[in-house]
Short mmCIF file of C-alpha atoms in Angstrom, two decimals:
data_model
loop_
_atom_site.label_atom_id
_atom_site.label_comp_id
_atom_site.label_asym_id
_atom_site.label_seq_id
_atom_site.Cartn_x
_atom_site.Cartn_y
_atom_site.Cartn_z
CA ASN A 1 52.24 8.28 12.31
CA ALA A 2 55.88 8.03 13.32
CA GLY A 3 56.86 10.43 10.52
CA VAL A 4 60.49 10.16 9.41
CA THR A 5 62.65 7.90 11.54
CA GLN A 6 66.42 7.48 11.42
CA THR A 7 68.70 4.90 12.98
CA PRO A 8 71.12 4.91 14.62
CA LYS A 9 71.12 8.24 16.48
CA PHE A 10 74.88 8.10 17.05
CA GLN A 11 77.64 6.11 15.40
CA VAL A 12 81.42 6.01 15.63
CA LEU A 13 83.37 4.38 12.81
CA LYS A 14 87.01 3.82 12.02
CA THR A 15 88.45 4.98 8.72
CA GLY A 16 87.72 2.44 6.02
CA GLN A 17 84.73 0.83 7.68
CA SER A 18 81.40 0.68 5.91
CA MET A 19 77.95 1.19 7.31
CA THR A 20 74.36 1.96 6.40
CA LEU A 21 72.29 4.78 7.85
CA GLN A 22 68.64 3.84 7.90
CA CYS A 23 65.74 6.13 7.04
CA ALA A 24 62.07 5.21 6.97
CA GLN A 25 58.84 7.15 6.58
CA ASP A 26 55.24 6.06 7.04
CA MET A 27 53.52 8.92 5.19
CA ASN A 28 53.56 7.29 1.75
CA HIS A 29 55.81 10.07 0.45
CA GLU A 30 57.30 9.61 -2.98
CA TYR A 31 60.23 11.97 -2.46
CA MET A 32 63.04 11.21 -0.05
CA SER A 33 66.45 12.78 0.40
CA TRP A 34 69.61 12.75 2.47
CA TYR A 35 71.44 15.84 3.71
CA ARG A 36 74.58 16.33 5.70
CA GLN A 37 75.04 19.22 8.10
CA ASP A 38 78.45 20.64 8.86
CA PRO A 39 79.27 23.71 10.97
CA GLY A 40 79.12 26.92 8.95
CA MET A 41 77.89 25.12 5.83
CA GLY A 42 74.20 24.58 6.43
CA LEU A 43 72.64 21.43 5.01
CA ARG A 44 73.88 20.01 1.74
CA LEU A 45 72.01 17.50 -0.38
CA ILE A 46 73.77 14.13 -0.82
CA HIS A 47 71.27 12.01 -2.77
CA TYR A 48 67.58 12.06 -3.41
CA SER A 49 64.84 9.84 -4.78
CA VAL A 50 61.58 10.77 -6.50
CA GLY A 51 60.13 7.30 -6.13
CA ALA A 52 60.90 3.63 -5.65
CA GLY A 53 63.65 2.55 -8.01
CA ILE A 54 64.67 6.13 -8.91
CA THR A 55 67.60 7.91 -7.32
CA ASP A 56 69.86 10.79 -8.28
CA GLN A 57 72.86 12.67 -6.98
CA GLY A 58 72.75 15.88 -5.04
CA GLU A 59 75.45 18.41 -4.30
CA VAL A 60 77.89 16.17 -2.37
CA PRO A 61 77.38 12.52 -3.46
CA ASN A 62 80.96 11.23 -3.41
CA GLY A 63 81.55 8.40 -0.96
CA TYR A 64 77.86 7.61 -0.55
CA ASN A 65 75.48 5.18 -2.21
CA VAL A 66 71.71 4.94 -2.05
CA SER A 67 68.97 2.69 -3.32
CA ARG A 68 65.20 2.87 -3.07
CA SER A 69 63.56 -0.55 -3.27
CA THR A 70 60.40 0.48 -1.40
CA THR A 71 58.47 3.71 -0.93
CA GLU A 72 59.08 3.63 2.83
CA ASP A 73 62.85 3.15 3.06
CA PHE A 74 65.83 5.10 1.77
CA PRO A 75 69.12 3.83 3.26
CA LEU A 76 72.39 5.71 2.87
CA ARG A 77 75.54 3.61 2.55
CA LEU A 78 79.04 4.72 3.34
CA LEU A 79 81.32 2.41 1.40
CA SER A 80 84.65 3.25 3.04
CA ALA A 81 84.29 5.84 5.77
CA ALA A 82 86.66 8.81 5.88
CA PRO A 83 87.13 11.47 8.57
CA SER A 84 85.68 14.02 6.13
CA GLN A 85 82.37 12.20 6.46
CA THR A 86 82.09 13.12 10.13
CA SER A 87 78.83 15.01 10.16
CA VAL A 88 75.19 15.02 11.16
CA TYR A 89 72.99 13.31 8.58
CA PHE A 90 69.35 14.17 8.05
CA CYS A 91 66.79 12.29 6.03
CA ALA A 92 63.72 14.08 4.68
CA SER A 93 60.58 13.12 2.79
CA SER A 94 57.66 14.77 1.03
CA TYR A 95 54.98 14.14 -1.55
CA SER A 96 56.29 14.55 -5.06
CA SER A 97 56.46 18.06 -6.43
CA GLY A 98 53.79 17.66 -9.09
CA GLY A 99 55.17 20.78 -10.76
CA GLY A 100 54.96 22.86 -7.61
CA TYR A 101 56.48 22.19 -4.23
CA ASN A 102 55.61 20.14 -1.20
CA GLU A 103 56.88 20.64 2.33
CA GLN A 104 59.67 18.30 3.36
CA PHE A 105 59.61 16.60 6.74
CA PHE A 106 62.91 15.92 8.45
CA GLY A 107 64.03 13.06 10.63
CA PRO A 108 65.86 13.62 13.95
CA GLY A 109 69.31 13.05 12.46
CA THR A 110 72.24 10.65 12.86
CA ARG A 111 75.48 11.98 14.33
CA LEU A 112 78.40 10.15 12.72
CA THR A 113 82.02 10.37 13.80
CA VAL A 114 84.78 8.78 11.72
CA LEU A 115 88.11 8.33 13.51
CA ALA B 1 73.53 29.33 -9.86
CA GLN B 2 70.95 28.67 -7.20
CA SER B 3 72.01 29.78 -3.75
CA VAL B 4 70.86 31.14 -0.42
CA THR B 5 72.83 33.67 1.59
CA GLN B 6 72.39 34.32 5.26
CA PRO B 7 74.86 37.14 5.92
CA ASP B 8 74.68 37.01 9.71
CA ILE B 9 76.47 34.02 11.20
CA HIS B 10 75.70 34.92 14.80
CA ILE B 11 73.24 37.39 16.33
CA THR B 12 72.66 38.27 19.97
CA VAL B 13 69.51 40.06 21.09
CA SER B 14 68.04 40.88 24.48
CA GLU B 15 64.90 39.13 25.59
CA GLY B 16 61.89 41.21 24.60
CA ALA B 17 63.73 42.96 21.77
CA SER B 18 62.70 42.67 18.15
CA LEU B 19 64.49 40.37 15.74
CA GLU B 20 65.19 40.32 12.03
CA LEU B 21 67.21 37.58 10.35
CA ARG B 22 68.27 38.23 6.80
CA CYS B 23 68.02 35.87 3.85
CA ASN B 24 68.82 36.53 0.20
CA TYR B 25 68.37 33.99 -2.55
CA SER B 26 69.33 33.41 -6.14
CA TYR B 27 66.92 31.17 -8.02
CA GLY B 28 66.05 31.05 -11.71
CA ALA B 29 62.42 30.00 -11.43
CA THR B 30 59.58 30.86 -9.08
CA PRO B 31 61.07 30.32 -5.63
CA TYR B 32 59.44 28.46 -2.82
CA LEU B 33 60.95 29.84 0.38
CA PHE B 34 61.25 28.39 3.85
CA TRP B 35 62.56 29.16 7.29
CA TYR B 36 63.53 26.29 9.56
CA VAL B 37 64.65 26.37 13.19
CA GLN B 38 67.00 23.91 14.83
CA SER B 39 67.42 23.73 18.59
CA PRO B 40 70.68 22.24 19.91
CA GLY B 41 70.90 18.53 19.19
CA GLN B 42 67.53 18.51 17.48
CA GLY B 43 66.21 18.12 13.97
CA LEU B 44 64.73 20.84 11.79
CA GLN B 45 61.32 22.32 12.44
CA LEU B 46 59.52 24.33 9.78
CA LEU B 47 58.69 27.86 10.97
CA LEU B 48 56.97 29.15 7.87
CA LYS B 49 56.89 28.91 4.09
CA TYR B 50 56.10 31.08 1.11
CA PHE B 51 54.68 29.53 -2.03
CA SER B 52 52.64 32.34 -3.60
CA GLY B 53 50.11 35.06 -2.81
CA ASP B 54 50.45 37.43 0.13
CA THR B 55 54.10 38.35 0.51
CA LEU B 56 53.87 38.57 4.31
CA VAL B 57 53.56 35.09 5.77
CA GLN B 58 52.85 34.13 9.33
CA GLY B 59 54.45 31.14 10.98
CA ILE B 60 54.56 29.33 14.26
CA LYS B 61 55.92 30.75 17.52
CA GLY B 62 55.04 34.33 16.54
CA PHE B 63 57.43 34.51 13.58
CA GLU B 64 56.69 36.16 10.25
CA ALA B 65 58.61 36.67 7.04
CA GLU B 66 58.25 39.00 4.09
CA PHE B 67 59.03 38.01 0.51
CA LYS B 68 60.48 40.85 -1.55
CA ARG B 69 61.00 39.76 -5.13
CA SER B 70 62.75 43.00 -6.15
CA GLN B 71 65.37 42.47 -3.45
CA SER B 72 65.49 38.66 -3.69
CA SER B 73 64.98 38.58 0.05
CA PHE B 74 62.92 36.62 2.55
CA ASN B 75 63.74 38.07 5.97
CA LEU B 76 62.43 36.53 9.16
CA ARG B 77 61.06 38.76 11.91
CA LYS B 78 59.69 38.53 15.41
CA PRO B 79 58.50 41.57 17.40
CA SER B 80 59.53 40.29 20.84
CA VAL B 81 62.09 37.55 21.34
CA HIS B 82 61.79 34.97 24.11
CA TRP B 83 64.70 33.10 25.70
CA SER B 84 63.34 29.88 24.16
CA ASP B 85 63.96 31.31 20.67
CA ALA B 86 67.70 30.76 21.07
CA ALA B 87 68.52 28.33 18.26
CA GLU B 88 69.96 28.16 14.77
CA TYR B 89 67.80 29.40 11.92
CA PHE B 90 68.05 28.26 8.34
CA CYS B 91 66.59 29.85 5.23
CA ALA B 92 65.99 27.54 2.27
CA VAL B 93 64.73 27.77 -1.29
CA GLY B 94 63.20 24.98 -3.35
CA GLY B 95 61.13 24.23 -6.37
CA GLY B 96 61.02 22.49 -9.69
CA ALA B 97 60.37 18.90 -10.57
CA THR B 98 62.87 17.42 -8.16
CA ASN B 99 61.64 19.09 -4.96
CA LYS B 100 65.23 19.78 -3.86
CA LEU B 101 65.99 22.26 -1.09
CA ILE B 102 68.97 24.61 -1.05
CA PHE B 103 69.89 25.83 2.41
CA GLY B 104 71.72 28.86 3.66
CA THR B 105 74.55 28.45 6.12
CA GLY B 106 72.40 29.38 9.08
CA THR B 107 72.23 32.15 11.68
CA LEU B 108 72.84 31.27 15.31
CA LEU B 109 70.64 33.32 17.61
CA ALA B 110 71.59 33.95 21.23
CA VAL B 111 69.14 35.62 23.61
CA GLN B 112 70.42 37.63 26.55
CA PRO B 113 68.27 37.88 29.69
#
């Protein structure tokens, strides 16, 4: 199993450009999520999905869109990049909670710089 | 509100010394607690987790953590630190139907020779 994969590893954008960060998992996990990591702020949840066709907002959703058309993929779209979106982005996946909790597995991250 | 507090932003210890990283949480339901480690430029690796049962949990790389409900704490410990332990450590709490994780701001560990 490849686990959770993210592409690209690095990206530089200009203000106003759009792009999509890719995330895929091959573990048949229902739950997937996106976090951003900023110095001194830990990881903050952007969006999450509990299954194909179901998404919801996390703590910091503004400026980002997601969709979940398949179990395997959960892309994160930046509609009009801003310097405040310079960050490291992590995708994670797990089996659904089922009323308890299941360990999340993290991808290697995408480092995004917006000029 | 649900939150995780890691009061120590940066800690420096000597190699071979003991280590304790503090974590306090605020969570309305039964908490599921985690410690992750992140080496420079890397992703997150799970060190250990607490779901229920024995309040002292063992993890990888010789780490352990103790859940204290009365103090809302889940401190991470290691009896003898190695230079390779230098990294950033994150405490997180999760649970409920949505499986969301709430992270602390992290503690950066430096190890002196």
